[in-house]
XYZ file of C-alpha atoms in Angstrom:
541
model
C 5.214 26.483 9.823
C 5.323 24.460 6.959
C 8.226 26.064 5.112
C 10.409 25.381 8.831
C 9.173 21.649 8.963
C 10.302 21.359 5.200
C 13.886 23.408 5.921
C 14.269 20.646 8.719
C 13.398 17.807 6.895
C 15.854 18.632 4.310
C 18.956 18.912 6.920
C 21.342 15.951 7.171
C 21.373 13.748 10.382
C 24.144 14.422 10.687
C 23.979 17.922 10.717
C 20.896 17.861 13.348
C 22.710 15.605 15.517
C 25.803 18.465 15.779
C 22.855 21.127 16.126
C 21.676 19.160 18.902
C 24.623 18.501 20.783
C 25.766 21.873 20.338
C 22.236 23.670 21.673
C 22.546 21.353 24.517
C 26.264 22.696 25.270
C 24.867 26.012 24.748
C 21.619 25.322 27.330
C 24.589 23.472 29.524
C 26.735 26.762 29.589
C 24.294 29.068 30.005
C 22.822 27.361 32.933
C 26.384 26.887 34.787
C 26.916 30.401 33.770
C 23.423 31.864 35.441
C 24.265 29.262 38.269
C 28.101 30.950 38.768
C 26.912 33.892 38.498
C 23.903 33.382 41.618
C 26.445 31.665 43.408
C 28.856 34.183 43.272
C 26.705 36.869 43.947
C 25.342 35.265 47.268
C 28.658 34.353 48.600
C 29.778 37.947 47.861
C 27.396 39.267 49.298
C 27.595 37.534 52.370
C 31.057 38.493 52.588
C 29.983 42.424 52.408
C 27.461 41.596 54.763
C 29.911 40.227 56.903
C 32.515 43.267 56.531
C 29.694 45.699 57.036
C 29.067 43.870 60.877
C 32.789 43.579 61.867
C 33.896 47.523 61.076
C 29.816 48.935 62.002
C 31.891 49.001 65.863
C 35.341 50.207 65.540
C 33.212 52.548 62.217
C 31.056 54.364 65.097
C 33.726 54.783 67.382
C 35.330 56.451 64.289
C 33.087 58.368 63.867
C 32.447 59.643 67.189
C 36.143 60.349 67.510
C 35.971 62.175 64.313
C 33.050 64.229 65.500
C 35.217 65.402 68.828
C 38.208 65.842 66.748
C 36.220 68.358 64.037
C 34.991 70.049 66.835
C 38.547 70.481 68.317
C 39.987 71.447 64.607
C 42.286 68.158 65.268
C 43.091 65.857 61.552
C 42.486 62.460 62.292
C 45.442 60.457 60.765
C 46.306 59.454 57.575
C 46.054 55.716 58.982
C 41.856 56.125 60.024
C 41.397 58.028 57.089
C 42.287 55.475 54.402
C 40.301 52.664 56.193
C 37.457 54.771 56.459
C 37.105 55.520 53.006
C 36.232 52.191 51.866
C 32.556 53.070 53.678
C 29.916 55.625 53.958
C 28.757 56.048 57.501
C 26.644 58.524 59.419
C 24.840 58.537 62.803
C 21.483 59.737 62.931
C 18.633 61.063 65.151
C 15.765 58.179 65.962
C 13.812 60.262 63.909
C 16.100 59.737 60.701
C 18.209 63.060 60.635
C 21.928 63.085 60.295
C 23.604 63.697 63.412
C 27.177 63.289 61.684
C 28.114 61.921 58.771
C 31.879 60.045 57.895
C 33.267 62.056 54.670
C 34.299 60.020 51.883
C 37.029 60.066 48.849
C 34.532 60.987 46.085
C 31.302 62.651 46.378
C 30.445 61.087 42.766
C 28.433 58.035 43.749
C 26.603 58.477 47.482
C 24.268 56.249 48.634
C 20.275 57.241 48.961
C 20.095 55.939 52.537
C 16.566 55.955 53.369
C 15.213 58.158 56.030
C 14.235 55.206 58.798
C 13.192 56.005 62.081
C 14.720 54.122 65.540
C 11.598 52.103 65.165
C 12.142 50.802 61.397
C 15.648 50.590 62.530
C 15.008 47.641 65.170
C 12.492 45.747 63.018
C 15.184 45.514 60.109
C 16.994 43.483 62.879
C 20.455 44.000 61.654
C 19.194 42.608 57.268
C 20.648 44.145 54.969
C 19.368 46.714 51.985
C 20.071 47.434 48.534
C 19.838 50.505 48.047
C 20.490 52.263 45.072
C 23.308 55.672 44.390
C 23.149 58.691 43.136
C 25.363 59.049 40.518
C 24.047 57.798 36.985
C 24.616 54.174 36.089
C 25.503 53.353 40.132
C 25.655 49.739 40.590
C 23.807 50.350 44.092
C 24.811 50.236 47.821
C 24.987 47.488 50.679
C 23.617 49.101 53.882
C 23.012 47.756 57.467
C 21.522 50.183 60.101
C 22.386 49.770 63.589
C 20.386 51.451 67.069
C 22.701 52.549 69.189
C 23.574 51.239 73.082
C 21.061 54.120 74.777
C 18.484 54.107 71.565
C 19.619 57.613 71.341
C 19.890 57.074 67.453
C 20.713 54.592 65.240
C 23.963 54.200 63.020
C 24.177 53.407 58.744
C 27.087 51.707 56.940
C 27.230 51.236 53.641
C 29.195 49.888 50.846
C 29.156 50.323 47.113
C 28.821 47.484 44.809
C 30.282 48.141 42.022
C 33.476 45.223 43.128
C 31.000 43.017 43.483
C 29.476 43.466 40.309
C 32.508 43.806 37.813
C 33.483 40.597 39.511
C 30.238 38.769 38.924
C 30.319 40.395 35.082
C 33.655 39.127 34.454
C 33.459 35.720 36.008
C 29.925 35.040 33.707
C 31.695 36.759 30.463
C 35.010 34.487 31.319
C 32.330 31.422 31.257
C 30.218 32.431 28.438
C 33.426 32.818 26.625
C 35.484 30.094 27.300
C 32.180 28.130 27.177
C 31.525 28.895 23.544
C 34.724 28.447 22.695
C 34.912 25.330 24.153
C 31.410 24.475 21.974
C 32.862 25.892 18.765
C 35.749 23.449 19.547
C 33.510 20.848 20.250
C 30.914 20.879 17.857
C 33.824 20.595 15.315
C 35.427 17.072 16.755
C 31.318 16.014 16.754
C 31.319 16.690 13.226
C 34.273 14.709 12.612
C 33.147 11.963 14.809
C 29.734 11.793 13.794
C 30.647 12.094 10.008
C 33.407 8.947 11.093
C 30.134 7.735 12.775
C 28.153 7.729 9.917
C 30.623 6.121 7.181
C 28.898 2.688 6.778
C 25.363 4.081 6.546
C 26.824 6.030 3.601
C 28.511 2.749 2.034
C 24.740 1.437 3.067
C 22.874 4.659 1.678
C 25.601 3.995 -1.572
C 24.765 0.113 -2.007
C 21.211 0.937 -1.509
C 21.343 3.691 -4.774
C 22.920 0.860 -6.734
C 20.422 -1.674 -5.987
C 17.530 0.784 -6.474
C 19.693 1.276 -10.317
C 18.600 -2.421 -11.336
C 21.819 -4.383 -9.685
C 19.816 -7.029 -6.861
C 23.527 -9.054 -6.679
C 24.973 -6.139 -4.674
C 24.934 -6.734 -1.035
C 25.135 -4.247 1.784
C 28.624 -4.914 3.982
C 28.504 -6.599 6.994
C 29.462 -4.873 10.211
C 29.266 -6.394 13.734
C 25.681 -7.670 14.561
C 26.062 -5.705 18.176
C 25.530 -2.451 16.449
C 22.595 -0.600 14.816
C 24.525 -0.250 11.372
C 25.188 -4.206 12.105
C 21.844 -5.014 12.516
C 20.099 -2.818 9.541
C 22.923 -4.423 7.248
C 21.758 -7.956 8.159
C 18.311 -6.694 7.948
C 18.673 -5.040 4.639
C 20.845 -8.176 3.160
C 18.032 -10.571 4.016
C 15.268 -8.515 2.265
C 17.350 -8.182 -0.635
C 18.317 -12.090 -1.061
C 14.294 -12.465 -0.582
C 13.264 -9.533 -3.509
C 16.391 -11.016 -5.391
C 14.965 -14.369 -5.089
C 11.487 -13.236 -5.725
C 12.508 -11.496 -8.947
C 14.315 -14.174 -9.742
C 11.154 -16.350 -9.144
C 8.880 -14.127 -11.337
C 11.553 -14.112 -14.210
C 12.075 -17.881 -14.195
C 7.944 -18.280 -13.856
C 7.951 -15.399 -16.973
C 10.186 -17.275 -18.979
C 8.384 -20.471 -17.839
C 4.870 -19.700 -18.873
C 6.515 -17.600 -22.430
C 8.003 -21.323 -22.838
C 4.981 -23.004 -21.990
C 2.393 -20.626 -23.959
C 4.853 -21.619 -27.263
C 4.864 -25.177 -26.530
C 0.873 -25.700 -25.983
C 0.156 -23.331 -29.054
C 2.964 -25.176 -30.878
C 1.535 -28.458 -29.765
C -2.293 -27.610 -30.549
C -1.386 -25.840 -34.025
C 0.254 -29.541 -35.144
C -3.343 -31.388 -34.753
C -5.040 -28.694 -36.352
C -3.320 -28.658 -38.997
C -3.709 -32.084 -40.017
C -7.408 -31.799 -39.303
C -7.521 -28.510 -41.613
C -5.374 -30.443 -44.021
C -7.592 -33.450 -44.700
C -10.591 -31.101 -44.252
C -9.795 -28.857 -47.260
C -8.523 -31.496 -49.288
C -11.637 -33.327 -48.857
C -13.414 -30.286 -49.436
C -11.718 -29.758 -52.427
C -12.484 -33.189 -53.983
C -8.688 -34.338 -53.580
C -10.113 -37.468 -51.638
C -12.806 -39.740 -53.075
C -12.632 -43.285 -52.624
C -13.828 -44.548 -49.818
C -11.046 -46.134 -48.470
C -9.019 -43.015 -48.523
C -12.205 -40.912 -46.711
C -12.194 -43.483 -44.356
C -8.360 -43.289 -43.514
C -9.073 -38.939 -43.532
C -11.694 -39.515 -41.257
C -9.548 -41.739 -38.895
C -6.858 -39.260 -38.826
C -8.924 -36.045 -38.188
C -10.358 -38.525 -35.069
C -6.662 -39.339 -34.137
C -5.652 -35.891 -34.291
C -8.777 -35.092 -32.730
C -8.579 -37.093 -30.003
C -4.891 -36.071 -29.458
C -5.415 -32.753 -29.321
C -8.519 -33.330 -26.537
C -5.881 -35.150 -24.136
C -3.585 -32.263 -25.176
C -6.158 -29.925 -23.559
C -7.378 -32.206 -20.871
C -3.348 -32.409 -19.847
C -3.279 -28.751 -19.904
C -6.280 -28.489 -17.637
C -5.365 -30.822 -15.158
C -1.847 -28.961 -14.611
C -3.902 -25.742 -14.220
C -5.664 -27.218 -11.410
C -2.921 -28.103 -9.841
C -1.225 -25.249 -10.835
C -3.682 -23.244 -8.413
C -3.548 -25.910 -5.510
C -6.203 -26.972 -5.035
C -7.114 -28.327 -1.818
C -6.996 -32.772 -2.682
C -9.335 -34.833 -0.875
C -7.017 -36.718 1.343
C -8.167 -40.752 2.447
C -6.255 -43.424 3.907
C -5.216 -44.909 0.366
C -2.890 -47.839 -0.086
C -0.427 -48.038 -2.943
C -0.469 -52.070 -2.911
C -4.431 -51.450 -4.286
C -3.238 -48.880 -6.553
C -0.604 -50.704 -7.652
C -2.880 -54.146 -8.262
C -5.460 -52.303 -10.223
C -3.111 -50.927 -12.400
C -1.432 -54.372 -12.985
C -4.648 -56.121 -13.627
C -6.031 -53.010 -16.708
C -2.479 -53.789 -18.170
C -3.175 -57.418 -18.175
C -6.411 -56.632 -19.770
C -5.375 -53.598 -22.075
C -2.142 -55.550 -23.348
C -2.556 -59.256 -22.165
C 0.685 -59.630 -24.834
C 2.999 -58.264 -22.152
C 4.587 -59.846 -18.795
C 3.309 -57.648 -16.115
C 4.442 -58.529 -12.777
C 3.211 -57.321 -9.195
C 6.041 -57.677 -6.731
C 7.630 -56.484 -3.790
C 9.766 -53.205 -3.989
C 12.693 -55.549 -2.207
C 11.780 -58.602 -5.027
C 9.321 -60.348 -2.420
C 5.906 -60.408 -2.026
C 3.942 -57.048 -2.483
C 3.464 -55.847 0.591
C 0.964 -53.434 1.826
C 2.211 -49.677 1.271
C -0.268 -46.990 3.271
C -0.114 -43.346 2.504
C -2.985 -40.388 2.980
C -3.628 -38.620 -0.406
C -6.050 -37.885 -3.237
C -6.959 -41.211 -4.162
C -8.231 -40.308 -7.493
C -4.899 -38.081 -8.296
C -2.863 -41.319 -6.990
C -4.631 -43.379 -9.779
C -3.833 -40.780 -12.175
C 0.030 -41.019 -11.532
C -0.138 -44.514 -11.611
C -2.193 -44.354 -14.755
C 0.481 -42.244 -16.043
C 3.399 -43.769 -15.440
C 1.993 -47.465 -16.683
C 0.517 -45.931 -19.879
C 4.332 -44.336 -20.115
C 6.459 -47.207 -19.541
C 3.777 -49.215 -22.053
C 4.007 -46.877 -24.495
C 7.792 -46.733 -25.020
C 8.771 -49.518 -24.615
C 8.867 -52.859 -27.240
C 5.404 -55.233 -27.148
C 7.461 -57.952 -25.998
C 9.024 -56.221 -22.651
C 8.044 -57.079 -19.228
C 7.177 -54.350 -16.716
C 7.273 -54.766 -12.543
C 4.953 -52.976 -10.681
C 6.882 -52.643 -7.243
C 5.207 -51.871 -4.388
C 6.515 -51.444 -0.633
C 7.911 -49.451 2.164
C 11.257 -48.206 2.834
C 13.226 -48.580 5.897
C 13.379 -45.249 7.874
C 15.589 -42.785 6.674
C 16.819 -39.095 8.061
C 13.543 -39.813 10.515
C 10.762 -40.721 7.695
C 9.816 -43.767 6.009
C 8.428 -43.300 2.758
C 5.371 -45.965 0.925
C 7.083 -46.830 -2.960
C 5.606 -47.479 -6.069
C 7.987 -48.260 -8.667
C 7.126 -49.189 -12.280
C 10.380 -50.713 -13.964
C 10.646 -51.159 -17.638
C 13.083 -52.900 -20.091
C 12.587 -50.381 -22.868
C 15.774 -48.648 -24.169
C 15.702 -46.335 -21.308
C 16.348 -42.784 -20.925
C 19.905 -41.037 -21.422
C 21.384 -39.021 -18.744
C 20.821 -35.668 -20.391
C 16.895 -36.639 -21.142
C 16.635 -37.752 -17.787
C 17.110 -34.006 -16.128
C 14.482 -32.961 -18.255
C 11.915 -35.434 -18.498
C 8.994 -34.436 -15.449
C 9.507 -30.759 -17.590
C 6.137 -29.858 -19.628
C 6.228 -30.662 -23.454
C 9.880 -31.979 -22.905
C 10.796 -35.272 -25.558
C 13.287 -37.387 -25.619
C 12.330 -38.167 -29.159
C 9.737 -35.789 -30.380
C 9.023 -37.748 -33.528
C 8.619 -40.771 -31.891
C 6.269 -39.062 -29.036
C 3.388 -37.926 -31.705
C 3.548 -41.686 -33.078
C 2.593 -42.793 -30.170
C 0.181 -39.805 -29.122
C 2.037 -38.105 -25.966
C 1.636 -34.831 -25.265
C 4.897 -34.455 -23.364
C 2.652 -33.610 -19.898
C 2.166 -37.209 -18.818
C 5.410 -36.806 -16.528
C 5.206 -33.069 -16.014
C 1.243 -34.092 -14.164
C 2.758 -37.134 -12.511
C 5.764 -34.564 -10.314
C 2.974 -32.244 -9.992
C 0.639 -34.405 -7.930
C 3.552 -35.858 -6.577
C 4.696 -32.753 -4.889
C 1.061 -31.800 -3.619
C 1.527 -34.724 -1.824
C 4.721 -34.046 -0.029
C 6.240 -36.673 -2.072
C 8.604 -36.961 -4.796
C 8.870 -39.150 -8.343
C 11.972 -40.426 -9.229
C 13.782 -41.756 -12.539
C 16.377 -44.291 -12.427
C 17.881 -46.761 -14.547
C 16.761 -50.210 -14.236
C 19.080 -53.287 -13.721
C 20.359 -54.586 -17.452
C 18.659 -51.960 -19.183
C 15.646 -49.432 -18.686
C 14.029 -47.232 -17.076
C 12.376 -47.052 -13.440
C 9.830 -44.328 -12.705
C 9.162 -44.583 -8.679
C 6.745 -42.355 -6.429
C 7.533 -42.027 -3.230
C 4.919 -40.558 -0.530
C 4.890 -40.402 3.457
C 4.692 -43.714 5.038
C 1.206 -43.186 7.123
C 0.338 -46.566 8.721
C -3.321 -47.304 8.964
C -4.767 -47.329 12.233
C -6.960 -50.184 12.070
C -10.956 -50.173 13.315
C -12.173 -53.799 14.488
C -8.221 -55.884 15.138
C -4.962 -55.667 13.131
C -6.664 -56.166 9.621
C -6.747 -53.632 7.018
C -10.314 -51.885 6.874
C -9.756 -51.810 2.258
C -11.788 -54.580 1.476
C -12.117 -55.797 -2.129
C -15.085 -55.643 -4.442
C -16.241 -58.675 -2.692
C -15.931 -57.809 0.584
C -13.447 -59.741 1.243
C -9.704 -57.781 2.769
C -7.367 -56.987 0.157
C -4.682 -59.820 2.048
C -6.336 -62.204 0.923
C -6.291 -61.397 -2.886
C -4.516 -64.129 -5.230
C -2.361 -61.586 -6.504
C -0.670 -60.558 -2.904
C -0.647 -64.476 -2.419
C 1.827 -65.544 0.048
C 2.263 -69.107 -0.676
C 5.174 -69.921 -3.320
C 2.559 -72.310 -5.099
C 0.017 -70.107 -5.203
C -1.220 -69.545 -9.102
C -4.217 -68.562 -11.255
C -6.795 -71.105 -11.733
C -9.538 -71.603 -13.398
C -12.093 -70.443 -10.961
C -10.051 -67.121 -10.446
C -8.947 -66.449 -13.651
C -9.817 -63.266 -14.414
C -9.264 -59.173 -14.172
C -7.984 -60.310 -10.302
C -6.872 -63.807 -10.564
C -4.754 -63.651 -13.748
C -1.237 -62.814 -12.014
C 0.591 -65.163 -10.103
C 4.241 -65.381 -8.723
C 6.382 -67.443 -6.977
C 9.483 -66.873 -4.382
C 11.488 -66.896 -7.559
C 10.140 -63.645 -8.901
C 7.164 -65.142 -10.426
C 6.218 -65.906 -14.157
C 3.385 -64.922 -16.052
C 0.534 -68.074 -16.422
């Protein structure tokens, strides 16, 4: 059984279909031949029965006449002889004894008429009987028995079945021969038709083989979508597109991972080499003067801090890559911008840092939803980047606001504009890549790891937002983070429920004043009172 199953599995689908169609045709031919044979036999038997019934009366009269002629030595006419040669007839007594038997032209085969009594004949009610013949290989005879009118006996009349059976056999053989010939011709036609119908599948198979060999760029030929092959080709092409995209993504991910490991190793190696060099120099006695020792220790400390910052940034990116869930709460970008400006004024009091609106007017609330700690990290990274790579005296503006609805979406935006040397077009395309530096030596001098903007881009993407780089009018670069605008639902009125440290609403901060004359005063000088502005873009006090 297993060998048979294996054999059938090895047969091609085309051959199976042709064999199935041929088998069904043969079954149909056999059924047709059997039905035709049965119908023809019934028809011929009815004709024989009708012939027997129609000739029973004349045959009886002829036999009585022949009996009288034999008694008087008178020969029957040739016409009567020829007409009676077809039948086998006899007149019998009530007990079945032969009273008179009609002579036949040939004694090679005669019917074996059973010895019936008159009562049995009357029970037959003129039904026909199939009886055997005396000759070997006889096809048998068809017989009827009729009681005489005076019940003095009965007569039998029979016809041979050889002609009827020959007719049936010839008809059956003709049907079978014609059917088999038709089956052969139709099988050849079916094989050609299925071969033609399977050509698209063969092309699909060849394309799939090429793809399996590694050519993922190949695609299956498009066929009409109403056909099975068309639906198959469409599904295969869709699957191949996903597979190619997955392989391309995996290859790109592997390349990025290799590059990331190389860059991380290189970045970690640089501070380690510095630390190791100063340590070995000190151990070997190359540094003896106190001021030189202090300088070496300072360099070691700075490189250790840089290495620690690099490791911290790497851990941050690793956590972002894991897509850990965010602690999402309502966040106002105005609050983050205000805090960033205040922090900048404390850390760099010599800079002019202004908080303005996105439209150059007064800053307004820019509500969204997100992880406040992550978003603060974004603002801090952008602010640090702007302060680190611009001249000390250049101003910085922090713009915040809500953009109009575009394509059904409105964004809350926080932008940090600097007026430094700016970023070239070539570098602008890669600044958000990990470890990319527009000026490697300068970044190392300023302590950058090359991961700050990559972290910003990753956090923005997690918040369904984006970070964009544009040129500042007059020179410089503008980094802006765009997040979905999600208005807050007030709890106790139209005012915001986000309060200042002293409990007052955010709208009352003097960093967000609404009067043109608003400025810093002695009583509000501090982290939140050192920024003032006027309607003509404000000025630092």
